[in-house]
Amino acid sequence: MFINNESNLLFQDLKECTAHIKKTKALKVSLFVNLIYVVITILCFFIVPYFTPLENTIIANDYRIFYQSAQTILADPEQLYILPDYNMPFRYLPFFSLLFLPYTFIPFEVGFVIHTFLLGIFQTGSFYLIYIVSTHFYNTKYNTKVRSDLLFLVLMAPLQVPMIMMGQISHIFIFLMLIVLLLIENARKKRYYIKYQYIAIGLILGLGISFKPYAILILPLLAKLFISLAGKRIKIDFGILFTLLLGLGISHIINLIYFFTYPGFGQEFLNINITAQIINYPSSSLTRIISVVFESFSIEAIVMIILTFILYGFIYSVYLITPSEKINYPSYFGMVILLVMIVFTDSWFLNFLIWFMLVFPGLFRYEDEINLISSESLKKKLKISNFITYKIIYYSIVYFTAGVVIGLTIFPTDPILPFFLIILYFNLLGRLFRNH
């Protein structure tokens, strides 16, 4: 994909990131803490069964469902979305289950250990991608305590702990979306010469959609890669459009084969993602709060659809009026994750790590832009905006348990995070609009 000179440049950027870690004590500690998360998870996996069955805990909960889905898609594909052994709804595309097939050829326990180590590796890889995109495409300088502290959280965010414990695949999804961001930014600034980068964007985003189907909402944000304005005329680069769609199509060939082979799959997949509800778990969504207030969970699907159209409409409208060179892609990717957390009925606080990791490379562009503003009153407002964003990040990454505990003991859902997310959504939407 890279030619020699450019691969050397990428290698230099990776070495630069490694050097930054080596010279920064807190980052070295963060890297070590990330390893501790992995080791503690594996120890808990083998020790906890002596006191209580793993099925009574969160340990390996999601990994078990993925493992079962891989067994099912070969043995009895028609049971993929309705297998009674699942203890939570299975919401993924068929290709996702096939990716888990290698685990079924080894013991469940060995597979979980390997999977846990892989999550740690993907988290570290994501750190490198974030550092490269932020420093070389957004010119971020980590010269303030706030910036340094947030960079440390990329590696050792405590929010990771339940995700690793459950065997989630969010770390892999984050890594894939950061590669997409790197390729998009490189298409604009051409730091590296990458062959077939547009087909790679479609392919990797398509793979990400198999991991997290809601990532399909990112797809329209690729429009400006092949659509531009020449005066009052709209110009479409059909070559780029074709290669993007080709990559996307290749990534979903297996999904399409399964959907055509088993016609019921499509309806079951939609039903499980729109109407399936986990009532006894503290959702982070406004949709769940509305259904609790009105004591009607039957309205969740329609509320979710209405809110999605409204909130995504705001995001996409700002995207369309923003010149290509001004688009802060990490922020737009992050807005999609915020939307999902706000509207999707069974969205969890864990998704905040996805938001944080994706939005991070473009997060400090807003702070840097303050220095270009002459109005003191506007500067003050924008500084307050940054302050609000950072405080919500600290709560959601470090102190996230408060709303979860209330949701599990007092109120039937998380009563704190949804309102923080709404504030964050409109705060960032305002910044995106101001910079259009």
Coordinates of N, CA, C and O in Angstrom, one line a residue, residues 64-235:
R64 N -18.4 -14.6 25.1 CA -19.2 -15.8 25.1 C -20.3 -15.8 24.0 O -20.5 -16.7 23.2
I65 N -20.9 -14.6 23.8 CA -22.0 -14.4 22.8 C -21.3 -14.5 21.4 O -21.8 -15.1 20.5
F66 N -20.2 -13.8 21.2 CA -19.5 -13.8 20.0 C -19.1 -15.3 19.6 O -19.2 -15.7 18.5
Y67 N -18.6 -16.0 20.6 CA -18.1 -17.4 20.4 C -19.3 -18.2 20.0 O -19.2 -19.1 19.1
Q68 N -20.4 -18.1 20.7 CA -21.6 -18.9 20.4 C -22.1 -18.5 19.0 O -22.6 -19.4 18.2
S69 N -22.1 -17.3 18.6 CA -22.5 -16.9 17.3 C -21.7 -17.5 16.2 O -22.2 -17.9 15.1
A70 N -20.4 -17.6 16.4 CA -19.5 -18.2 15.4 C -19.8 -19.7 15.3 O -19.8 -20.2 14.2
Q71 N -20.1 -20.4 16.4 CA -20.5 -21.8 16.3 C -21.8 -21.9 15.6 O -22.0 -22.9 14.8
T72 N -22.7 -21.0 15.8 CA -24.1 -21.1 15.3 C -24.1 -20.8 13.8 O -24.8 -21.5 13.0
I73 N -23.3 -19.9 13.3 CA -23.5 -19.5 11.9 C -23.0 -20.6 10.9 O -23.5 -20.6 9.8
L74 N -22.2 -21.5 11.4 CA -21.9 -22.7 10.6 C -22.8 -23.8 10.8 O -23.2 -24.5 9.9
A75 N -23.2 -24.1 12.1 CA -24.0 -25.3 12.4 C -25.4 -25.1 12.0 O -26.1 -26.0 11.5
D76 N -26.0 -23.9 12.4 CA -27.4 -23.6 12.1 C -27.6 -22.1 11.9 O -28.1 -21.4 12.8
P77 N -27.3 -21.6 10.7 CA -27.3 -20.2 10.5 C -28.6 -19.5 10.8 O -28.6 -18.3 11.2
E78 N -29.7 -20.2 10.6 CA -31.0 -19.6 10.8 C -31.3 -19.2 12.3 O -32.2 -18.5 12.6
Q79 N -30.4 -19.7 13.1 CA -30.5 -19.4 14.6 C -29.7 -18.2 15.0 O -29.6 -17.9 16.2
L80 N -29.0 -17.6 14.0 CA -28.0 -16.6 14.4 C -28.5 -15.5 15.3 O -27.9 -15.1 16.3
Y81 N -29.7 -15.0 15.0 CA -30.2 -13.9 15.7 C -31.3 -14.3 16.8 O -31.8 -13.4 17.5
I82 N -31.5 -15.6 16.9 CA -32.6 -16.0 17.8 C -32.1 -17.2 18.7 O -32.9 -17.8 19.4
L83 N -30.8 -17.4 18.7 CA -30.3 -18.5 19.5 C -30.7 -18.3 21.0 O -30.3 -17.3 21.6
P84 N -31.4 -19.3 21.6 CA -31.9 -19.1 23.0 C -30.7 -19.0 24.0 O -31.0 -18.4 25.1
D85 N -29.5 -19.5 23.7 CA -28.5 -19.5 24.7 C -27.9 -18.1 24.9 O -27.1 -17.9 25.9
Y86 N -28.1 -17.1 23.9 CA -27.6 -15.8 24.1 C -28.2 -15.2 25.4 O -29.4 -15.3 25.6
N87 N -27.4 -14.6 26.2 CA -28.0 -13.9 27.4 C -28.2 -12.4 27.2 O -28.7 -11.7 28.0
M88 N -27.8 -11.9 25.9 CA -28.1 -10.6 25.5 C -28.4 -10.6 24.0 O -27.9 -11.6 23.3
P89 N -29.1 -9.6 23.4 CA -29.3 -9.6 22.0 C -28.0 -9.6 21.2 O -27.1 -8.9 21.5
F90 N -28.0 -10.4 20.1 CA -26.9 -10.4 19.2 C -27.2 -9.5 18.0 O -28.1 -9.7 17.3
R91 N -26.5 -8.4 17.9 CA -26.9 -7.3 17.0 C -25.9 -7.1 15.8 O -26.0 -6.1 15.2
Y92 N -25.1 -8.1 15.6 CA -24.0 -7.9 14.6 C -24.4 -8.5 13.2 O -25.3 -9.3 13.2
L93 N -23.6 -8.1 12.2 CA -23.8 -8.7 10.9 C -23.1 -10.1 10.8 O -22.2 -10.4 11.5
P94 N -23.6 -10.9 9.8 CA -23.1 -12.3 9.8 C -21.5 -12.4 9.6 O -20.9 -13.3 10.2
F95 N -20.9 -11.5 8.9 CA -19.5 -11.6 8.7 C -18.7 -11.4 10.0 O -17.7 -12.0 10.2
F96 N -19.3 -10.7 10.9 CA -18.7 -10.5 12.2 C -18.5 -11.9 12.9 O -17.5 -12.2 13.5
S97 N -19.6 -12.7 12.8 CA -19.5 -14.1 13.4 C -18.4 -14.9 12.8 O -17.7 -15.7 13.5
L98 N -18.3 -14.8 11.5 CA -17.3 -15.6 10.8 C -15.9 -15.2 11.2 O -15.0 -16.1 11.2
L99 N -15.7 -13.9 11.6 CA -14.4 -13.5 12.0 C -14.0 -14.2 13.3 O -12.8 -14.2 13.7
F100 N -15.0 -14.6 14.1 CA -14.7 -15.3 15.4 C -14.5 -16.8 15.2 O -14.3 -17.5 16.2
L101 N -14.7 -17.3 14.0 CA -14.5 -18.8 13.8 C -13.2 -19.3 14.3 O -13.2 -20.4 14.9
P102 N -12.1 -18.6 14.1 CA -10.8 -19.2 14.6 C -10.8 -19.6 16.1 O -10.2 -20.5 16.5
Y103 N -11.6 -18.8 16.9 CA -11.7 -19.0 18.3 C -12.4 -20.4 18.6 O -12.1 -21.0 19.6
T104 N -13.2 -20.8 17.7 CA -14.0 -22.0 18.0 C -13.2 -23.3 17.8 O -13.6 -24.4 18.1
F105 N -12.0 -23.1 17.2 CA -11.1 -24.3 17.0 C -10.2 -24.5 18.2 O -9.3 -25.4 18.2
I106 N -10.2 -23.6 19.2 CA -9.4 -23.8 20.4 C -10.3 -23.7 21.6 O -11.5 -23.2 21.5
P107 N -9.9 -24.2 22.7 CA -10.7 -24.1 23.9 C -11.2 -22.7 24.2 O -10.5 -21.7 24.0
F108 N -12.4 -22.6 24.8 CA -13.0 -21.3 25.1 C -12.1 -20.5 26.0 O -11.9 -19.3 25.7
E109 N -11.5 -21.1 27.0 CA -10.6 -20.4 27.9 C -9.4 -19.8 27.2 O -9.0 -18.7 27.4
V110 N -8.7 -20.6 26.4 CA -7.6 -20.2 25.6 C -7.9 -19.0 24.7 O -7.2 -18.0 24.6
G111 N -9.1 -19.2 24.1 CA -9.5 -18.1 23.2 C -9.7 -16.8 23.9 O -9.4 -15.7 23.3
F112 N -10.3 -16.9 25.1 CA -10.6 -15.6 25.8 C -9.2 -14.9 26.2 O -9.1 -13.7 26.2
V113 N -8.2 -15.7 26.6 CA -6.9 -15.2 27.0 C -6.3 -14.5 25.8 O -5.8 -13.4 25.9
I114 N -6.3 -15.1 24.6 CA -5.8 -14.6 23.4 C -6.5 -13.3 23.0 O -5.9 -12.2 22.7
H115 N -7.9 -13.3 23.1 CA -8.7 -12.2 22.8 C -8.4 -11.0 23.7 O -8.3 -9.9 23.2
T116 N -8.2 -11.3 25.0 CA -7.9 -10.2 25.9 C -6.6 -9.5 25.6 O -6.5 -8.3 25.6
F117 N -5.6 -10.3 25.3 CA -4.3 -9.7 24.9 C -4.4 -8.9 23.6 O -3.8 -7.8 23.5
L118 N -5.2 -9.4 22.7 CA -5.4 -8.7 21.4 C -6.1 -7.3 21.7 O -5.7 -6.3 21.0
L119 N -7.0 -7.3 22.7 CA -7.6 -6.0 23.0 C -6.6 -5.0 23.5 O -6.6 -3.8 23.1
G120 N -5.6 -5.5 24.3 CA -4.6 -4.6 24.8 C -3.7 -4.1 23.6 O -3.3 -2.9 23.6
I121 N -3.4 -5.0 22.7 CA -2.6 -4.6 21.5 C -3.3 -3.6 20.7 O -2.7 -2.6 20.2
F122 N -4.6 -3.8 20.4 CA -5.4 -2.8 19.6 C -5.5 -1.5 20.3 O -5.4 -0.4 19.6
Q123 N -5.6 -1.5 21.6 CA -5.6 -0.2 22.3 C -4.3 0.6 22.2 O -4.4 1.8 22.0
T124 N -3.2 -0.1 22.3 CA -1.9 0.5 22.1 C -1.8 1.0 20.6 O -1.3 2.1 20.4
G125 N -2.2 0.2 19.7 CA -2.2 0.6 18.3 C -3.0 1.8 18.0 O -2.6 2.7 17.3
S126 N -4.1 1.9 18.7 CA -5.0 3.1 18.5 C -4.3 4.3 19.1 O -4.5 5.4 18.5
F127 N -3.6 4.2 20.2 CA -2.8 5.3 20.7 C -1.8 5.8 19.7 O -1.7 7.1 19.4
Y128 N -1.1 4.9 19.0 CA -0.2 5.4 17.9 C -0.9 6.1 16.8 O -0.4 7.1 16.3
L129 N -2.1 5.6 16.4 CA -2.8 6.2 15.3 C -3.3 7.6 15.7 O -3.2 8.6 15.0
I130 N -3.8 7.7 17.0 CA -4.2 9.0 17.5 C -3.1 10.0 17.5 O -3.2 11.2 17.1
Y131 N -1.9 9.6 18.0 CA -0.8 10.5 18.1 C -0.4 11.0 16.7 O -0.1 12.2 16.5
I132 N -0.3 10.0 15.7 CA 0.1 10.4 14.4 C -0.9 11.4 13.7 O -0.5 12.4 13.2
V133 N -2.2 11.0 13.8 CA -3.2 11.9 13.2 C -3.2 13.3 13.9 O -3.3 14.3 13.2
S134 N -3.1 13.3 15.2 CA -3.2 14.6 15.9 C -2.0 15.5 15.7 O -2.1 16.7 15.5
T135 N -0.8 14.9 15.6 CA 0.4 15.7 15.5 C 0.7 16.1 14.1 O 1.2 17.2 13.8
H136 N 0.5 15.1 13.2 CA 0.9 15.4 11.8 C -0.2 15.8 10.8 O 0.1 16.3 9.7
F137 N -1.4 15.7 11.2 CA -2.5 16.2 10.4 C -3.3 17.3 11.0 O -3.9 18.1 10.3
Y138 N -3.2 17.4 12.3 CA -3.9 18.5 13.0 C -2.9 19.4 13.8 O -3.3 20.3 14.5
N139 N -1.6 19.1 13.6 CA -0.6 20.0 14.2 C -0.7 20.2 15.7 O -0.4 21.3 16.2
T140 N -1.2 19.2 16.4 CA -1.4 19.3 17.9 C 0.0 19.3 18.6 O 0.8 18.5 18.3
K141 N 0.1 20.2 19.5 CA 1.3 20.2 20.4 C 0.8 19.9 21.8 O -0.1 20.5 22.3
Y142 N 1.4 18.9 22.4 CA 1.0 18.5 23.7 C 1.9 19.2 24.7 O 2.7 18.7 25.4
N143 N 1.5 20.5 24.8 CA 2.3 21.5 25.6 C 1.5 22.1 26.8 O 1.9 23.0 27.3
T144 N 0.4 21.5 27.1 CA -0.4 21.9 28.3 C -0.8 20.7 29.1 O -0.8 19.6 28.6
K145 N -1.0 21.0 30.4 CA -1.4 19.9 31.3 C -2.7 19.2 30.8 O -2.8 17.9 30.8
V146 N -3.7 19.9 30.4 CA -4.9 19.3 29.9 C -4.7 18.4 28.8 O -5.2 17.2 28.8
R147 N -3.9 18.8 27.8 CA -3.7 18.0 26.6 C -2.9 16.7 27.0 O -3.2 15.6 26.5
S148 N -1.9 16.9 27.9 CA -1.1 15.7 28.3 C -1.9 14.8 29.1 O -1.9 13.5 28.8
D149 N -2.8 15.3 30.0 CA -3.6 14.4 30.8 C -4.6 13.6 29.9 O -4.8 12.4 30.2
L150 N -5.2 14.3 29.0 CA -6.1 13.6 28.1 C -5.4 12.5 27.2 O -6.0 11.5 26.9
L151 N -4.2 12.8 26.8 CA -3.4 11.9 26.0 C -3.1 10.6 26.9 O -3.2 9.5 26.4
F152 N -2.9 10.8 28.2 CA -2.6 9.7 29.1 C -3.9 8.8 29.1 O -3.8 7.6 29.1
L153 N -5.0 9.5 29.2 CA -6.3 8.7 29.3 C -6.6 7.9 28.0 O -7.3 6.9 28.1
V154 N -6.0 8.2 26.9 CA -6.2 7.4 25.7 C -5.7 6.0 26.0 O -6.3 5.0 25.5
L155 N -4.5 5.9 26.7 CA -3.9 4.6 27.0 C -4.6 3.9 28.1 O -4.8 2.7 28.1
M156 N -4.8 4.6 29.2 CA -5.2 3.9 30.5 C -6.6 4.3 31.0 O -6.9 4.1 32.1
A157 N -7.5 4.7 30.1 CA -8.9 5.1 30.5 C -9.5 4.0 31.4 O -9.6 2.8 30.9
P158 N -9.9 4.3 32.6 CA -10.5 3.3 33.5 C -11.8 2.7 32.8 O -12.1 1.5 33.2
L159 N -12.4 3.4 31.9 CA -13.6 2.9 31.3 C -13.3 1.6 30.5 O -14.2 0.8 30.2
Q160 N -12.0 1.4 30.2 CA -11.7 0.2 29.5 C -11.9 -1.1 30.3 O -12.2 -2.1 29.7
V161 N -11.8 -1.0 31.6 CA -11.8 -2.2 32.4 C -13.0 -3.0 32.2 O -12.9 -4.2 31.9
P162 N -14.3 -2.5 32.3 CA -15.4 -3.4 32.0 C -15.5 -3.9 30.6 O -15.9 -5.0 30.4
M163 N -15.0 -3.1 29.7 CA -15.0 -3.5 28.3 C -14.0 -4.7 28.1 O -14.4 -5.7 27.4
I164 N -12.9 -4.7 28.6 CA -11.9 -5.8 28.5 C -12.4 -7.0 29.3 O -12.4 -8.1 28.8
M165 N -13.0 -6.7 30.5 CA -13.6 -7.8 31.2 C -14.7 -8.6 30.5 O -14.7 -9.8 30.5
M166 N -15.5 -7.9 29.7 CA -16.6 -8.5 29.0 C -16.1 -9.2 27.7 O -16.8 -9.9 27.1
G167 N -14.9 -8.8 27.3 CA -14.4 -9.3 26.0 C -15.0 -8.6 24.8 O -15.2 -9.2 23.7
Q168 N -15.4 -7.3 25.0 CA -16.0 -6.5 24.0 C -15.0 -6.4 22.8 O -13.9 -6.7 22.9
I169 N -15.6 -5.9 21.6 CA -14.7 -5.7 20.5 C -14.6 -4.2 20.1 O -14.2 -3.9 19.0
S170 N -15.0 -3.4 21.0 CA -14.9 -1.9 20.8 C -13.5 -1.5 20.5 O -13.3 -0.5 19.7
H171 N -12.5 -2.1 21.1 CA -11.1 -1.7 20.9 C -10.7 -1.9 19.4 O -10.0 -1.1 18.8
I172 N -11.2 -3.0 18.8 CA -10.9 -3.3 17.4 C -11.7 -2.4 16.5 O -11.1 -1.9 15.5
F173 N -12.9 -2.1 16.9 CA -13.7 -1.1 16.1 C -13.0 0.3 16.1 O -12.9 0.9 15.0
I174 N -12.6 0.7 17.2 CA -11.9 2.0 17.4 C -10.7 2.0 16.4 O -10.4 3.0 15.7
F175 N -9.9 1.0 16.5 CA -8.7 0.9 15.7 C -9.0 1.0 14.2 O -8.4 1.7 13.4
L176 N -10.1 0.3 13.7 CA -10.5 0.4 12.3 C -10.9 1.8 11.9 O -10.5 2.3 10.9
M177 N -11.7 2.4 12.8 CA -12.2 3.8 12.5 C -11.0 4.8 12.5 O -11.1 5.7 11.7
L178 N -10.0 4.6 13.3 CA -8.9 5.5 13.3 C -8.1 5.3 12.0 O -7.5 6.3 11.5
I179 N -8.0 4.1 11.5 CA -7.3 3.9 10.2 C -8.1 4.6 9.1 O -7.5 5.3 8.3
V180 N -9.4 4.6 9.2 CA -10.3 5.3 8.2 C -10.0 6.8 8.3 O -9.8 7.5 7.3
L181 N -9.9 7.3 9.5 CA -9.6 8.7 9.7 C -8.2 9.1 9.2 O -8.1 10.1 8.5
L182 N -7.2 8.2 9.4 CA -5.9 8.5 8.9 C -5.9 8.5 7.4 O -5.3 9.4 6.8
L183 N -6.6 7.6 6.8 CA -6.7 7.6 5.3 C -7.4 8.8 4.7 O -7.0 9.3 3.7
I184 N -8.5 9.2 5.4 CA -9.2 10.4 4.9 C -8.4 11.6 5.0 O -8.3 12.4 4.1
E185 N -7.7 11.8 6.2 CA -6.8 13.0 6.3 C -5.7 12.9 5.4 O -5.3 14.0 4.8
N186 N -5.2 11.7 5.1 CA -4.1 11.6 4.1 C -4.5 11.9 2.7 O -3.8 12.5 1.9
A187 N -5.8 11.6 2.4 CA -6.3 11.9 1.1 C -6.4 13.4 0.9 O -6.2 13.9 -0.3
R188 N -6.5 14.2 2.0 CA -6.6 15.6 1.9 C -5.2 16.2 1.9 O -4.9 17.1 1.1
K189 N -4.3 15.7 2.7 CA -3.0 16.4 2.9 C -1.8 15.7 2.3 O -0.7 16.2 2.2
K190 N -2.1 14.4 1.9 CA -1.1 13.6 1.1 C 0.3 13.6 1.8 O 1.3 13.8 1.2
R191 N 0.3 13.2 3.1 CA 1.6 13.1 3.8 C 2.3 11.8 3.3 O 3.5 11.8 3.1
Y192 N 1.5 10.7 3.1 CA 2.0 9.5 2.6 C 1.4 9.2 1.3 O 0.3 9.6 1.0
Y193 N 2.2 8.5 0.4 CA 1.7 8.1 -0.8 C 1.1 6.7 -0.6 O 1.9 5.7 -0.4
I194 N -0.2 6.5 -0.6 CA -0.8 5.3 -0.3 C -1.6 4.8 -1.6 O -2.5 5.5 -2.0
K195 N -1.2 3.7 -2.1 CA -2.0 3.1 -3.2 C -3.3 2.6 -2.7 O -3.4 2.1 -1.7
Y196 N -4.3 2.8 -3.6 CA -5.7 2.3 -3.3 C -6.2 2.8 -2.0 O -7.0 2.0 -1.3
Q197 N -5.9 4.0 -1.6 CA -6.4 4.4 -0.3 C -7.9 4.6 -0.3 O -8.6 4.4 0.8
Y198 N -8.6 5.0 -1.4 CA -10.0 5.1 -1.4 C -10.7 3.8 -1.3 O -11.7 3.7 -0.6
I199 N -10.2 2.8 -2.0 CA -10.8 1.5 -1.8 C -10.6 0.9 -0.4 O -11.5 0.3 0.2
A200 N -9.4 1.3 0.2 CA -9.2 0.9 1.6 C -10.1 1.6 2.6 O -10.6 0.9 3.5
I201 N -10.5 2.8 2.3 CA -11.4 3.5 3.2 C -12.8 2.8 3.2 O -13.3 2.5 4.2
G202 N -13.2 2.5 1.9 CA -14.5 1.8 1.8 C -14.5 0.4 2.5 O -15.4 0.0 3.2
L203 N -13.4 -0.3 2.3 CA -13.2 -1.7 2.8 C -13.2 -1.7 4.3 O -13.9 -2.5 4.9
I204 N -12.4 -0.8 4.9 CA -12.2 -0.8 6.3 C -13.4 -0.3 7.0 O -13.9 -0.8 8.1
L205 N -14.1 0.8 6.5 CA -15.3 1.3 7.0 C -16.4 0.2 7.0 O -17.1 0.0 7.9
G206 N -16.4 -0.5 5.8 CA -17.4 -1.6 5.7 C -17.1 -2.7 6.7 O -18.1 -3.3 7.3
L207 N -15.9 -3.0 7.0 CA -15.6 -4.0 8.0 C -16.0 -3.5 9.4 O -16.6 -4.2 10.2
G208 N -15.8 -2.2 9.6 CA -16.2 -1.6 10.9 C -17.7 -1.7 11.1 O -18.2 -1.8 12.2
I209 N -18.5 -1.6 10.0 CA -20.0 -1.7 10.0 C -20.4 -3.1 10.5 O -21.4 -3.3 11.2
S210 N -19.6 -4.1 10.1 CA -19.9 -5.5 10.5 C -19.7 -5.6 12.0 O -20.3 -6.3 12.7
F211 N -18.7 -4.8 12.6 CA -18.4 -4.8 14.0 C -19.4 -4.0 14.8 O -19.9 -4.4 15.8
K212 N -19.8 -2.8 14.3 CA -20.8 -2.0 14.9 C -21.7 -1.4 13.8 O -21.4 -0.5 13.1
P213 N -22.8 -2.1 13.6 CA -23.7 -1.7 12.4 C -24.1 -0.2 12.4 O -24.3 0.4 11.3
Y214 N -24.1 0.5 13.6 CA -24.4 1.9 13.5 C -23.4 2.7 12.8 O -23.6 3.9 12.5
A215 N -22.2 2.2 12.5 CA -21.2 2.9 11.8 C -21.6 3.2 10.4 O -20.9 4.0 9.7
I216 N -22.7 2.7 9.9 CA -23.2 3.0 8.6 C -23.6 4.5 8.6 O -23.6 5.1 7.5
L217 N -23.8 5.1 9.7 CA -24.1 6.6 9.8 C -22.9 7.4 9.4 O -23.0 8.6 9.1
I218 N -21.7 6.8 9.5 CA -20.5 7.5 9.1 C -20.4 7.6 7.5 O -19.8 8.5 7.0
L219 N -21.0 6.6 6.9 CA -20.8 6.5 5.4 C -21.2 7.8 4.7 O -20.4 8.3 3.8
P220 N -22.3 8.5 5.0 CA -22.6 9.8 4.3 C -21.5 10.9 4.5 O -21.4 11.8 3.7
L221 N -20.7 10.7 5.6 CA -19.7 11.7 5.8 C -18.5 11.6 4.9 O -17.5 12.3 5.0
L222 N -18.5 10.6 4.0 CA -17.5 10.4 3.0 C -17.8 11.2 1.7 O -17.0 11.3 0.8
A223 N -19.0 11.8 1.7 CA -19.5 12.5 0.4 C -18.5 13.5 -0.1 O -18.3 13.5 -1.3
K224 N -17.8 14.2 0.7 CA -17.0 15.3 0.2 C -15.6 14.8 -0.3 O -14.8 15.6 -0.7
L225 N -15.4 13.5 -0.1 CA -14.2 12.9 -0.7 C -14.3 12.8 -2.3 O -13.3 12.8 -3.0
F226 N -15.6 12.8 -2.7 CA -15.8 12.7 -4.2 C -16.7 13.8 -4.8 O -17.0 13.8 -6.0
I227 N -17.3 14.6 -3.9 CA -18.1 15.7 -4.4 C -17.5 17.0 -4.0 O -17.1 17.2 -2.8
S228 N -17.4 17.9 -4.9 CA -16.9 19.3 -4.7 C -17.7 20.3 -5.4 O -18.4 20.0 -6.4
L229 N -17.5 21.6 -5.0 CA -18.2 22.7 -5.7 C -17.2 23.4 -6.6 O -16.1 23.9 -6.1
A230 N -17.5 23.6 -7.8 CA -16.7 24.4 -8.7 C -17.6 25.6 -9.1 O -18.4 25.5 -10.0
G231 N -17.4 26.7 -8.4 CA -18.3 27.8 -8.6 C -19.7 27.4 -8.0 O -19.8 27.1 -6.9
K232 N -20.7 27.4 -8.9 CA -22.0 27.0 -8.5 C -22.4 25.6 -9.0 O -23.5 25.2 -9.0
R233 N -21.4 25.0 -9.6 CA -21.6 23.6 -10.1 C -21.1 22.6 -9.2 O -20.0 22.7 -8.5
I234 N -21.8 21.5 -9.1 CA -21.4 20.3 -8.3 C -20.6 19.4 -9.2 O -21.0 19.0 -10.2
K235 N -19.4 19.1 -8.7 CA -18.5 18.2 -9.4 C -18.4 16.9 -8.7 O -18.1 16.9 -7.5

